[in-house]
Coordinates of C-alpha atoms and ligand atoms in Angstrom, one line a residue:
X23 CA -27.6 -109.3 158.4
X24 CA -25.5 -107.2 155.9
X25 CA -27.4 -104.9 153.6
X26 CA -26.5 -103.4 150.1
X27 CA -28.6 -101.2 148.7
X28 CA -28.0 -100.7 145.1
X29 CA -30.0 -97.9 142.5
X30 CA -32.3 -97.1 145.5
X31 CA -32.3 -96.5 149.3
X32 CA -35.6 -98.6 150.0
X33 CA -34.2 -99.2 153.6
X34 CA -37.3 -100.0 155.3
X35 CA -38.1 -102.4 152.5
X36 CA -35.3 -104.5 152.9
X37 CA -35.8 -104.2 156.6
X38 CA -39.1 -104.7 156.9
X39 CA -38.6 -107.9 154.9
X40 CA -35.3 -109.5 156.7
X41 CA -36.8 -108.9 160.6
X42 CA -40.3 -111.2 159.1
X43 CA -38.2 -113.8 157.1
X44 CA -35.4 -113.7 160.1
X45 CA -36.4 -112.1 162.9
X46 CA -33.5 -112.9 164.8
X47 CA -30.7 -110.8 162.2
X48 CA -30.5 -107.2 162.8
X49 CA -29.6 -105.1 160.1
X50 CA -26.1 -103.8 159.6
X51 CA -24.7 -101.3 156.6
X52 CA -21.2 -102.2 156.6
X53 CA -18.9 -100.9 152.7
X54 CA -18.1 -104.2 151.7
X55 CA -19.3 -107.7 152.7
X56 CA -17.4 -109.8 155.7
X57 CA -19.0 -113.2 154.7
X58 CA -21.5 -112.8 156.8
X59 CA -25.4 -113.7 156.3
X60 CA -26.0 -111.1 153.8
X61 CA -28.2 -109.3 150.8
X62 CA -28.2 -107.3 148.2
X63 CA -30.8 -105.8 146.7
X64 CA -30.5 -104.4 142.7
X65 CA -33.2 -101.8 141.3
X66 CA -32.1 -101.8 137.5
X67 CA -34.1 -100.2 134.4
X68 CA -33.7 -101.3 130.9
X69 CA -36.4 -102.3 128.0
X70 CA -40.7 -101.9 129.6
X71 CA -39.5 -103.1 133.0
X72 CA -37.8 -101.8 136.5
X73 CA -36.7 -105.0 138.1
X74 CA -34.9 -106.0 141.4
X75 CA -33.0 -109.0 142.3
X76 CA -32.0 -110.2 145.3
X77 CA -29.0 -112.1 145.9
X78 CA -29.4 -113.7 149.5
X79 CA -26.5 -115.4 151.4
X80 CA -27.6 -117.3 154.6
X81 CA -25.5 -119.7 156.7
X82 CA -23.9 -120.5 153.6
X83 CA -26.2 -121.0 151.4
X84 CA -26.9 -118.6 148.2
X85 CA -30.0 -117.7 146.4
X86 CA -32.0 -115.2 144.0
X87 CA -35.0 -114.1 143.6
X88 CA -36.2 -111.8 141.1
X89 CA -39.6 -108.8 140.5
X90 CA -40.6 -106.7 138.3
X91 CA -42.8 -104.0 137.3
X92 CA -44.0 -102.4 133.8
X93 CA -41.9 -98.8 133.7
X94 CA -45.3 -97.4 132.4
X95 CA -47.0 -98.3 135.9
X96 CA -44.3 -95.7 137.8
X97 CA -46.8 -93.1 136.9
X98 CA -45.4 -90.7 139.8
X99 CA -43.1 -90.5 142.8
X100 CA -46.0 -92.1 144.5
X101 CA -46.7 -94.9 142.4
X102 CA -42.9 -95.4 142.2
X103 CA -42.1 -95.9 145.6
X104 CA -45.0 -98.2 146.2
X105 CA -44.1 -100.8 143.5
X106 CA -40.1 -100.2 143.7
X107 CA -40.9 -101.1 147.4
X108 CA -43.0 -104.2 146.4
X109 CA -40.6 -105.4 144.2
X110 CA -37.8 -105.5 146.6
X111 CA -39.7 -107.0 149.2
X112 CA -41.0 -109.6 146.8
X113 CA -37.6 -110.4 145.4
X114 CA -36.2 -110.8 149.0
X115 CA -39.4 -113.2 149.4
X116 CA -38.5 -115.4 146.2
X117 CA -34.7 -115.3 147.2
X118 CA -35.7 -116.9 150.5
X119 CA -38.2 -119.7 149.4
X120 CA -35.4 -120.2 146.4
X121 CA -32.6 -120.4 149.5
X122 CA -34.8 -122.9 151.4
X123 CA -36.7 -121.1 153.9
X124 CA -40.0 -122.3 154.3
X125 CA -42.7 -119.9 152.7
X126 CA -44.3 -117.5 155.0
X127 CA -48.1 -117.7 155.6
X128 CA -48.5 -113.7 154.8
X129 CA -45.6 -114.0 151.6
X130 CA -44.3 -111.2 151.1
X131 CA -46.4 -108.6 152.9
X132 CA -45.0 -107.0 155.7
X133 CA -47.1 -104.3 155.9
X134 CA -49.7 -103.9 159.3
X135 CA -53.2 -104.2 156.4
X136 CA -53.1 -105.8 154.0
X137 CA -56.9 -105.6 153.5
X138 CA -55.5 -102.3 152.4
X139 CA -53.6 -103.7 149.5
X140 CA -56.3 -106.0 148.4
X141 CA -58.7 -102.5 148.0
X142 CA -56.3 -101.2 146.5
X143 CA -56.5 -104.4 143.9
X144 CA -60.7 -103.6 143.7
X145 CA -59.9 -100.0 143.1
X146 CA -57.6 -100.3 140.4
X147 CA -60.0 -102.5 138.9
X148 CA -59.8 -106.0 139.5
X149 CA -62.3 -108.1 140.2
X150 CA -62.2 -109.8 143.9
X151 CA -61.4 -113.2 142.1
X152 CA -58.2 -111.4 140.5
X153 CA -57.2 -110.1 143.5
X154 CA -57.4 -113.1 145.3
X155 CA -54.9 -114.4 142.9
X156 CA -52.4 -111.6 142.9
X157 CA -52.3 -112.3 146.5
X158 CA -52.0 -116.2 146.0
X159 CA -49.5 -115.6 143.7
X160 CA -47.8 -112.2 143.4
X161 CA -47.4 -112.1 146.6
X162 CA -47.2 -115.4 147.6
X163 CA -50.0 -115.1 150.4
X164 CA -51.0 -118.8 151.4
X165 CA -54.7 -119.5 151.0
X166 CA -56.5 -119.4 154.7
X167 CA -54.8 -115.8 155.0
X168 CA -56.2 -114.8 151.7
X169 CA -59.4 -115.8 152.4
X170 CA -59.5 -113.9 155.7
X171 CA -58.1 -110.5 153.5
X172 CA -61.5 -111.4 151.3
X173 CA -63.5 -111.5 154.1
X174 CA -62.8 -108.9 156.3
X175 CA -62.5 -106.6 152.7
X176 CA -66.1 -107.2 152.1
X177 CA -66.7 -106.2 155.5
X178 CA -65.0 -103.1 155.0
X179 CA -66.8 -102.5 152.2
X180 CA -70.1 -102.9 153.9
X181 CA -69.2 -100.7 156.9
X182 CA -67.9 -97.8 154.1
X183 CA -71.6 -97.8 152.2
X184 CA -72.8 -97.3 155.5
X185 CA -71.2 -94.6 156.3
X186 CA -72.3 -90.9 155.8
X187 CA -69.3 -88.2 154.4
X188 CA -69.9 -86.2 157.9
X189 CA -69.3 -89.0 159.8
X190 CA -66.6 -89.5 162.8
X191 CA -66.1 -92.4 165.4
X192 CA -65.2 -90.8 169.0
X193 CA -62.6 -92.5 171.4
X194 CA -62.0 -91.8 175.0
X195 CA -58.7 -93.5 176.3
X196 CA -58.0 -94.4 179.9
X197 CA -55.1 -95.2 180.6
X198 CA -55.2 -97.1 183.4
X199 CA -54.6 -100.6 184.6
X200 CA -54.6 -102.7 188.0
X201 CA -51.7 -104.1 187.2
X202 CA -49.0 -104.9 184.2
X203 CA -49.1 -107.5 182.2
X204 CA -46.2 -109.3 181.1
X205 CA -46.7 -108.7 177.8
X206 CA -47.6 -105.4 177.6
X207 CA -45.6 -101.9 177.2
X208 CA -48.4 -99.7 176.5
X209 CA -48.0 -96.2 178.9
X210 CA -50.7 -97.7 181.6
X211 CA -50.1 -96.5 184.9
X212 CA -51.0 -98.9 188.0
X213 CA -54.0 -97.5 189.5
X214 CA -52.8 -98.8 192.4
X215 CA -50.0 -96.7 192.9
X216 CA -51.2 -93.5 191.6
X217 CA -55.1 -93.6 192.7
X218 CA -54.4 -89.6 193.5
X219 CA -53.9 -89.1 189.7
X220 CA -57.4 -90.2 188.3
X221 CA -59.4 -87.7 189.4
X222 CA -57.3 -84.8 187.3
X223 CA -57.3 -86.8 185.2
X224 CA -60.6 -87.4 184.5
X225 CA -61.0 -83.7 185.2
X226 CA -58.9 -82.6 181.8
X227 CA -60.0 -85.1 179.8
X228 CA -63.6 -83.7 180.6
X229 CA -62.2 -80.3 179.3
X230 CA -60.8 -81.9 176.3
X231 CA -64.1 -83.8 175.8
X232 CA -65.4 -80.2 176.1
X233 CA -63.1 -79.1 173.3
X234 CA -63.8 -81.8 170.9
X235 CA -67.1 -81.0 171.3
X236 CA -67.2 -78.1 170.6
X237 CA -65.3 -78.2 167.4
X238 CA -67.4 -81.2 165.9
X239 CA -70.5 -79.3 166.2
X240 CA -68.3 -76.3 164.4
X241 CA -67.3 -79.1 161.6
X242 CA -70.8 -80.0 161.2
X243 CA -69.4 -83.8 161.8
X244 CA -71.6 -86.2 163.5
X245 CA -70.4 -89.4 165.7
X246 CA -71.4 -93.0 164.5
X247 CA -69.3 -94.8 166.8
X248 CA -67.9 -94.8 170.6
X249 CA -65.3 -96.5 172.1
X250 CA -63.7 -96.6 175.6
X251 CA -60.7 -97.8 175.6
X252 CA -57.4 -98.0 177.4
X253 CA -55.7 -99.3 179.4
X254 CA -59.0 -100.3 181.4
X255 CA -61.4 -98.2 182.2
X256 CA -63.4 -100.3 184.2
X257 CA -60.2 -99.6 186.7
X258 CA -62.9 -96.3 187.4
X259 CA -64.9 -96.7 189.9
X260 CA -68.6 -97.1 188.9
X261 CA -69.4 -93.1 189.9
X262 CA -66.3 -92.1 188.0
X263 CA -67.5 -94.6 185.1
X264 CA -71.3 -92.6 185.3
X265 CA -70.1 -89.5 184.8
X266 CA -67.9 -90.2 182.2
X267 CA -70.4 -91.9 180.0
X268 CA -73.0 -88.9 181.2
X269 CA -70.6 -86.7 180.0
X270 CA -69.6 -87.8 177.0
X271 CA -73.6 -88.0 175.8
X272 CA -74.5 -84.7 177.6
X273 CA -71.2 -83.2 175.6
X274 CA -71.9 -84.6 171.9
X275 CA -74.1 -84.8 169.9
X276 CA -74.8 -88.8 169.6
X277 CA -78.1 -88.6 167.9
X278 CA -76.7 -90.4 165.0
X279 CA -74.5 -93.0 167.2
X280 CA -74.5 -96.1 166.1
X281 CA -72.5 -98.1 168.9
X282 CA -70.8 -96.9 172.4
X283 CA -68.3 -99.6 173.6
X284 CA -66.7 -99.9 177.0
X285 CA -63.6 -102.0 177.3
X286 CA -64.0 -104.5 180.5
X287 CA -60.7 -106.1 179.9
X288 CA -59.6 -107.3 183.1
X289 CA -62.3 -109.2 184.5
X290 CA -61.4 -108.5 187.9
X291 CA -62.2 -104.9 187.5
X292 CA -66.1 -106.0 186.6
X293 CA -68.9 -105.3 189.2
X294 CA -72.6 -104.9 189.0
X295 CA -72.4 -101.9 189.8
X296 CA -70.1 -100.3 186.8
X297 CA -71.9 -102.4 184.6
X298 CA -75.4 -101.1 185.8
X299 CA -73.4 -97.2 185.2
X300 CA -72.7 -98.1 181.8
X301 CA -76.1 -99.5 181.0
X302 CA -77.8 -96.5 182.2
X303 CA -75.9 -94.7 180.0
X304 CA -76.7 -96.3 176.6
X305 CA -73.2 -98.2 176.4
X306 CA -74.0 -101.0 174.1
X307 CA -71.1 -103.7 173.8
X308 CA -68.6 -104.0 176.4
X309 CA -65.1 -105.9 175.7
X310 CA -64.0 -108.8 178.4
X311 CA -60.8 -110.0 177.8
X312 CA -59.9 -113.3 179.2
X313 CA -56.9 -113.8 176.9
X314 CA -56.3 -117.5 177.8
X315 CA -59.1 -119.8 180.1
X316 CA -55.9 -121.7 181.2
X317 CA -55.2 -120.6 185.2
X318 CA -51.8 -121.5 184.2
X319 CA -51.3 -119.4 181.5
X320 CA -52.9 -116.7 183.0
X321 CA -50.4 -116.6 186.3
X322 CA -47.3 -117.0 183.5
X323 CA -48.7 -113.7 181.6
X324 CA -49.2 -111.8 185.4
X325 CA -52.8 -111.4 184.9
X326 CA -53.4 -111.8 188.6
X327 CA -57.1 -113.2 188.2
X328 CA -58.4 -116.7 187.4
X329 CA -60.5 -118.6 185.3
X330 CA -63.5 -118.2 188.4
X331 CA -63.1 -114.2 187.8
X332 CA -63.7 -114.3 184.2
X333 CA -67.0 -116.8 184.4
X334 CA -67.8 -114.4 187.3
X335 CA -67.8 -111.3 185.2
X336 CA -69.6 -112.7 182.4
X337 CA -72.7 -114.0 184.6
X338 CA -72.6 -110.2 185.7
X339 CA -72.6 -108.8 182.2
X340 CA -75.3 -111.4 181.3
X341 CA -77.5 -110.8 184.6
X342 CA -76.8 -107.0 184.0
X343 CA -77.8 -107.8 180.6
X344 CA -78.5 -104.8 177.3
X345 CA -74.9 -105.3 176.2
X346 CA -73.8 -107.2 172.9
X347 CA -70.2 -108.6 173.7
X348 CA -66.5 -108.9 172.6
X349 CA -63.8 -111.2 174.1
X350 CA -60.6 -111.3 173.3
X351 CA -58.0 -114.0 173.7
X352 CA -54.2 -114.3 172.5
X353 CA -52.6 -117.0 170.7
X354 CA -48.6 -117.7 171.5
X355 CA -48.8 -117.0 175.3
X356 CA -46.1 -118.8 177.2
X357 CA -47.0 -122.1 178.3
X358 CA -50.2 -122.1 176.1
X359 CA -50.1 -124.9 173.5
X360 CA -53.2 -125.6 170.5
X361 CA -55.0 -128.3 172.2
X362 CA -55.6 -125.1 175.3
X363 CA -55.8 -122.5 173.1
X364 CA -58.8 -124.7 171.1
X365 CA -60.4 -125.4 174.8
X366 CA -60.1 -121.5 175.8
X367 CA -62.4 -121.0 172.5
X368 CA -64.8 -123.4 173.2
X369 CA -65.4 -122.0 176.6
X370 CA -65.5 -118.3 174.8
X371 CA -68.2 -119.4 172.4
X372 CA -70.1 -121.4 175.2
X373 CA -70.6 -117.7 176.5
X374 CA -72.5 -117.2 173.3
X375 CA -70.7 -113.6 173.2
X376 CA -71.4 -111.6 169.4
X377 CA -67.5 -111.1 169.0
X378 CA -64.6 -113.2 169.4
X379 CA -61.1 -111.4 168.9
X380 CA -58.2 -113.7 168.2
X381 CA -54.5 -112.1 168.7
X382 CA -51.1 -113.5 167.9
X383 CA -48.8 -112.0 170.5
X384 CA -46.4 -109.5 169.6
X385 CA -43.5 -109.2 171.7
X386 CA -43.2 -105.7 172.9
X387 CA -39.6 -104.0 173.5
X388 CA -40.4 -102.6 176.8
X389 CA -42.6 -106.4 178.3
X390 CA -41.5 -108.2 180.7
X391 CA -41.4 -111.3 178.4
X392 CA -39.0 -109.3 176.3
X393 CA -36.8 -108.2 179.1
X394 CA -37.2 -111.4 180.8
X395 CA -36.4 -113.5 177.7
X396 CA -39.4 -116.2 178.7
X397 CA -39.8 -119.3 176.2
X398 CA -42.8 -119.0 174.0
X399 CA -44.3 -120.8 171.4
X400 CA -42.7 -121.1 168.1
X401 CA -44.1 -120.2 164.9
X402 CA -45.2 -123.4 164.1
X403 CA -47.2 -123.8 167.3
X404 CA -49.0 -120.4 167.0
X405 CA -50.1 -121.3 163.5
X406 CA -51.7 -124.4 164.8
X407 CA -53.3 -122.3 167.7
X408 CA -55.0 -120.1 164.8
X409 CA -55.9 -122.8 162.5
X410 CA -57.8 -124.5 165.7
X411 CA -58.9 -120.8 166.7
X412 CA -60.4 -120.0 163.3
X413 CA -61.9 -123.4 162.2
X414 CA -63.7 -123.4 165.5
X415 CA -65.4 -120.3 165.7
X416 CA -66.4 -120.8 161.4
X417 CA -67.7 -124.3 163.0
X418 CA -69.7 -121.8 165.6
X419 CA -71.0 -119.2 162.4
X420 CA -68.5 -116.5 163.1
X421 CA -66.8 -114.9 160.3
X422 CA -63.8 -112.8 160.2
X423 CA -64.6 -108.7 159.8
X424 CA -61.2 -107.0 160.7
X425 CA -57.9 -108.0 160.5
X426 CA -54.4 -106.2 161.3
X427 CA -50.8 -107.5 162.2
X428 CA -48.4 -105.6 163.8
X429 CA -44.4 -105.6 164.3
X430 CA -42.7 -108.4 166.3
X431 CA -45.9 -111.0 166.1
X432 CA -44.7 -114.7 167.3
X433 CA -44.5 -116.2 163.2
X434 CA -45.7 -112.8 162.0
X435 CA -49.7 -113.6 161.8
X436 CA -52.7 -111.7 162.6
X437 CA -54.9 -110.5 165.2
X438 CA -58.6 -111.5 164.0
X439 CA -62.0 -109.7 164.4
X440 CA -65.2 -112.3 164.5
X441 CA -68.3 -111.4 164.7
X442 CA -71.9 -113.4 164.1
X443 CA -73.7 -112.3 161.2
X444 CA -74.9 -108.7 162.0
X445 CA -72.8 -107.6 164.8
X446 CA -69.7 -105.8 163.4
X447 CA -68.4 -103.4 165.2
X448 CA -67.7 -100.4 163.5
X449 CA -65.5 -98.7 165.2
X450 CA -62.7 -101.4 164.8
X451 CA -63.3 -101.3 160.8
X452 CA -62.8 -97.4 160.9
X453 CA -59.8 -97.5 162.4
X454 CA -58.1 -99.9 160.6
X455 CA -59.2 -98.9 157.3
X456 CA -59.3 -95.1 157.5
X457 CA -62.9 -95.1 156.4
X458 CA -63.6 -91.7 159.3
X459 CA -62.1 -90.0 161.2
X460 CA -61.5 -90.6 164.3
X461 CA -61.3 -87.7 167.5
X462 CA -59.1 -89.4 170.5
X463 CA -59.3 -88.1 173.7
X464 CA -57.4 -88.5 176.6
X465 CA -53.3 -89.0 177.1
X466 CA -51.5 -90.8 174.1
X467 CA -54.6 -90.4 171.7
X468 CA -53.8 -89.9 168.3
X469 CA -57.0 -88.2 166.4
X470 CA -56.7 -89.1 162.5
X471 CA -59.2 -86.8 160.5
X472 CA -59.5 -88.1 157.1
X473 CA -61.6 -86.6 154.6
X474 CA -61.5 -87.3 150.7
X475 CA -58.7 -89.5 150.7
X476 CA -56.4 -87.1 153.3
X477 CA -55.4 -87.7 156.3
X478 CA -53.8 -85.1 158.9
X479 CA -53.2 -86.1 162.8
X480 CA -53.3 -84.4 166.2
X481 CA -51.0 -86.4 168.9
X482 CA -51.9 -85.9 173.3
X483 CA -48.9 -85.8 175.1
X484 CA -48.5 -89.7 176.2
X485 CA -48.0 -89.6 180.3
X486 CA -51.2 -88.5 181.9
X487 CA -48.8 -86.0 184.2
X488 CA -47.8 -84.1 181.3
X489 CA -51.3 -84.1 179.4
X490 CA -52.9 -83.1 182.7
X491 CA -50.2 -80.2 183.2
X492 CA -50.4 -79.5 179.6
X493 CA -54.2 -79.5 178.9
X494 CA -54.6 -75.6 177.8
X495 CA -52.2 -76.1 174.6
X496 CA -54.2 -79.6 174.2
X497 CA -57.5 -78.0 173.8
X498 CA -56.3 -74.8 171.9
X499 CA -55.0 -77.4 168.9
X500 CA -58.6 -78.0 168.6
X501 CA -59.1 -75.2 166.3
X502 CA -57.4 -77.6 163.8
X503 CA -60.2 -80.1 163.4
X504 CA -62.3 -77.0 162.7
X505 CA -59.9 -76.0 160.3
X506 CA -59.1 -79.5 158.6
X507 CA -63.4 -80.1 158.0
X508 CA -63.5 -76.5 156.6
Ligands
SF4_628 S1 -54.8 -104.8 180.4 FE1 -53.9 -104.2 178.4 S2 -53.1 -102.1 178.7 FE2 -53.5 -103.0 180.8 S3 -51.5 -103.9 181.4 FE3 -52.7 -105.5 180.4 S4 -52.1 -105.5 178.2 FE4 -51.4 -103.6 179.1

C-alpha cells in the first residue's frame, strides 16, 4: 500500500495500522501516487484542535475517516506523540469501517497491551465505567475484548498492591527444545543435535546466576516470583533439572518468593523423576503445554507426541502431586477448526488444572508454516475458536488475568491468561505490565529493571555459543543493576 505522510512522520503509526486492517499490503513510500491501494494521512492545526484525516483508497473504493485531539492535551513531546499517533491510527480505523471493511475486534489498537492504555485511562482519572467507554467508542474496541482489558486490569491492579517497592521476579531461560515446531522461530537449539552444548551451558548460566546474585543482595531487592522458561527446560535431565533449581535457591535469597514455575511444555519431555527434582526443590506450578488435544493437529504443527503423552504427563504431575498447573493451548493451528478447539478445552479443564492459557497463533517470519506457506484458519474461524475458548472456561469459573497480542496474530486477537479465583500467577502480570523488574538469565534474556516509572534494559547475547564464550563481559554488566537500584 502507498503511504503519504503529511505534517508528521508517524511511520509506524500508519504501519502499524495498515499490516492489522490489511495484513496482506506492504508498505511502500513512493513521491506521487500510481493508483494503487493507497493513504494519506493529514496532521493539520487550526482553532482548540490537532486533527488527522485519512483519505483511504482500496481496490477502488475511497473513504475518510477523521480524529482529533484538544491542542491543550499536547502538553509535551511526550504527550504529543502519543495522541498525534492515536489519532492517525484512529482516523486510518474510521477511514476503513467508512470504506467497508468490517470493524476489527481490537478497533483501532495496534499496540501489544492494551491493558496498558486502559491504566493509563484510571490514571488520568477516569473511572473504570468511562474507560470502558472510550474503548467501546474512541477506539472502537468491540465489547468481549473490552471486557477482557477490564478484567485482566483489575488483576493488574491487585498483583501491583501486592507488591513491595524492593521487589523483583527472577527468570532463568533454557533454551532448549527436542525438537522445532512448525510454528516457532524462537533461537531453541535441538537438544538432540547439540547434547555436548548443555552442560557449558548450564555451567555459565550458573556463573551468571552467581552474578545476579550477587548484585540483588547489593540492591537490597528481594525476589517475589520464579520462572523457568525456555525453550523447555524439562529437555534437562532430572540431575541437571536438581541442580538448577538447588542452585538457584542456594544462590538467592527466596525468603520472600512468592511462586517458582517450571515450564513442562512438551509433554514428552515429562518423567517422574524431573518432576520428583522439581518438587524437592520447592517449584510450585509447572506449565504443560498441549497446544491442541487433536492427534491431527498436533502431527500438522511437528509436535512429534500424541494426545496418550499429554494424559500421560498429566497423571505424572498429579501422582507427583504439590504443583498448581498451567496449560496452554493455541487457537488458529492448521487443520484445527472451533468445534476441536472447544473439545481440546473441555479435556483441559477435565484436568481440573488452576490455569488455562489461550493463544492465537502468530505467524513467525523464520516458522516453517511461514516458509512453507501452510493453509490456516481465517480470521473468522479463529474468532469463533476464542469465543468457544472463553465462554467455556467462564462456564468452568475461570476468569481472564493477563492478556497481550503480538505482531502477525491470525485476525490480530489475543493470547489469554485464566486462572480460578486465587491462583494468578504473578510473574506473567509483571511482565506484561512492568509492575518489577525483572533479572533474566541465561542466552537471549532481556532483564527490564523498572523503578519509579523508569525502565532501563540489559540484553544476553542470543546463541548459547556466543553467551557461553562471552560470559565474563555478561557478568561484568552486572554492576549496572547495582548501579540502576542505587
Ligand atoms: S516448544 Fe516452544 S520454544 Fe520449543 S520449538 Fe516448540 S514453540 Fe519453539
Amino acid at each position: 500500500m502507498e503511504i503519504f505522510l503529511v505534517g508528521h512522520e508517524y511511520k509506524y503509526a500508519a504501519e502499524q495500522s495498515m499490516l492489522v486492517l490489511y495484513p496482506n499490503e506492504r508498505p511502500v513510500y513512493p513521491d506521487a501516487p500510481s493508483g494503487e491501494n493507497a493513504v494519506t494521512l493529514t496532521i493539520r492545526r487550526g482553532g482548540r484542535f490537532a486533527s488527522c484525516v485519512c483519505e483511504l483508497s482500496v481496490e477502488g473504493v475511497k473513504s475518510r475517516g477523521e480524529s482529533r485531539v484538544l491542542l491543550s492535551a499536547l502538553t509535551d513531546k511526550v504527550a504529543e506523540d502519543r495522541l498525534l499517533q492515536r489519532a492517525v491510527k484512529n482516523s486510518f480505523f474510521k477511514a476503513a469501517v467508512n470504506g467497508g471493511h468490517p470493524a476489527p475486534d481490537w478497533g483501532s489498537l495496534t499496540g501489544v497491551r492494551p491493558g496498558k492504555l486502559f491504566l493509563s485511562l484510571l490514571r488520568e482519572g477516569k473511572s473504570e465505567r468511562q474507560a470502558v467507554s472510550h474503548f467501546r467508542r474512541e477506539f472502537g474496541v468491540s465489547e468481549e475484548r473490552t471486557e477482557l482489558v477490564r478484567e485482566t486490569t483489575r488483576a493488574t491492579l491487585r498483583a501491583q498492591e501486592s507488591l513491595k517497592s524492593e521487589d523483583v521476579c527472577l527468570y532463568l531461560g533454557i533454551p532448549f527444545c527436542p525438537t522445532r515446531c512448525a510454528y516457532c522461530s524462537f533461537v531453541s537449539i535441538e537438544a538432540s543435535r547439540s547434547l555436548k552444548l548443555l552442560p557449558e551451558y548450564l555451567a555459565a548460566q550458573e556463573r551468571e546466576m552467581e552474578a545476579v546474585a550477587k548484585a540483588l543482595e547489593q540492591s537490597g531487592r528481594h525476589i517475589a516470583a520464579v520462572y523457568i522458561g525456555g525453550g523447555t527446560p524439562t529437555t534437562l535431565n532430572a540431575e541437571q533439572l536438581d541442580r538448577l533449581c538447588f542452585r538457584t535457591r542456594q544462590l538467592f535469597d527466596l525468603s520472600r518468593n512468592r511462586e517458582f514455575t517450571v515450564e513442562a511444555g512438551r509433554p514428552d519431555t515429562v518423567t517422574a523423576e524431573k518432576l520428583c527434582a522439581l518438587r524437592d526443590n520447592g517449584v510450585s506450578r509447572v506449565s504443560v503445554n498441549p497446544q491442541t488435544m487433536s492427534d491431527s493437529v498436533l502431527a500438522a504443527i511437528g509436535r512429534r507426541h500424541s494426545v496418550e503423552d499429554i494424559y500421560k504427563a498429566m497423571e505424572l504431575v498429579q501422582s507427583v502431586g504439590g504443583f498448581e498447573v498451567n496449560m496452554d493451548l493455541i487457537a488458529g493451528l492448521p487443520g484445527d477448526n472451533a468445534e476441536q478447539l472447544a473439545d481440546s478445552v473441555r479435556k483441559l479443564i477435565a484436568f481440573a488444572p488452576e490455569n488455562i492459557t489461550v493463544h492465537t497463533l502468530a505467524l513467525k517470519k523464520g516458522s516453517r508454516l511461514t516458509v512453507e506457506g501452510t493453509a490456516l484458519p481465517g480470521g473468522d474461524e479463529v474468532r469463533a475458536m476464542l469465543d468457544a475458548a472463553n465462554a467455556l472456561l467462564r462456564g468452568d469459573g475461570f476468569a481472564p488475568y493477563y492478556l497481550y497480542r503480538q505482531k502477525f496474530m491470525s485476525g490480530s486477537f489475543e493470547n489469554v491468561g485464566w486462572t480460578k479465583p486465587g491462583h494468578e500467577n504473578l510473574y506473567n502480570i509483571c511482565i506484561m505490565e512492568e509492575l518489577c523488574g525483572i533479572l533474566s538469565v541465561g542466552a537471549g534474556g532481556s532483564t527490564k529493571l523498572v523503578k519509579e516509572g523508569t525502565v532501563a534494559r540489559l540484553m544476553a547475547p542470543k546463541y548459547p555459543r556466543e553467551y557461553i564464550d562471552r560470559m565474563d563481559t555478561v557478568c561484568a554488566a552486572k554492576d549496572k543493576i547495582v548501579e540502576f537500584y542505587r
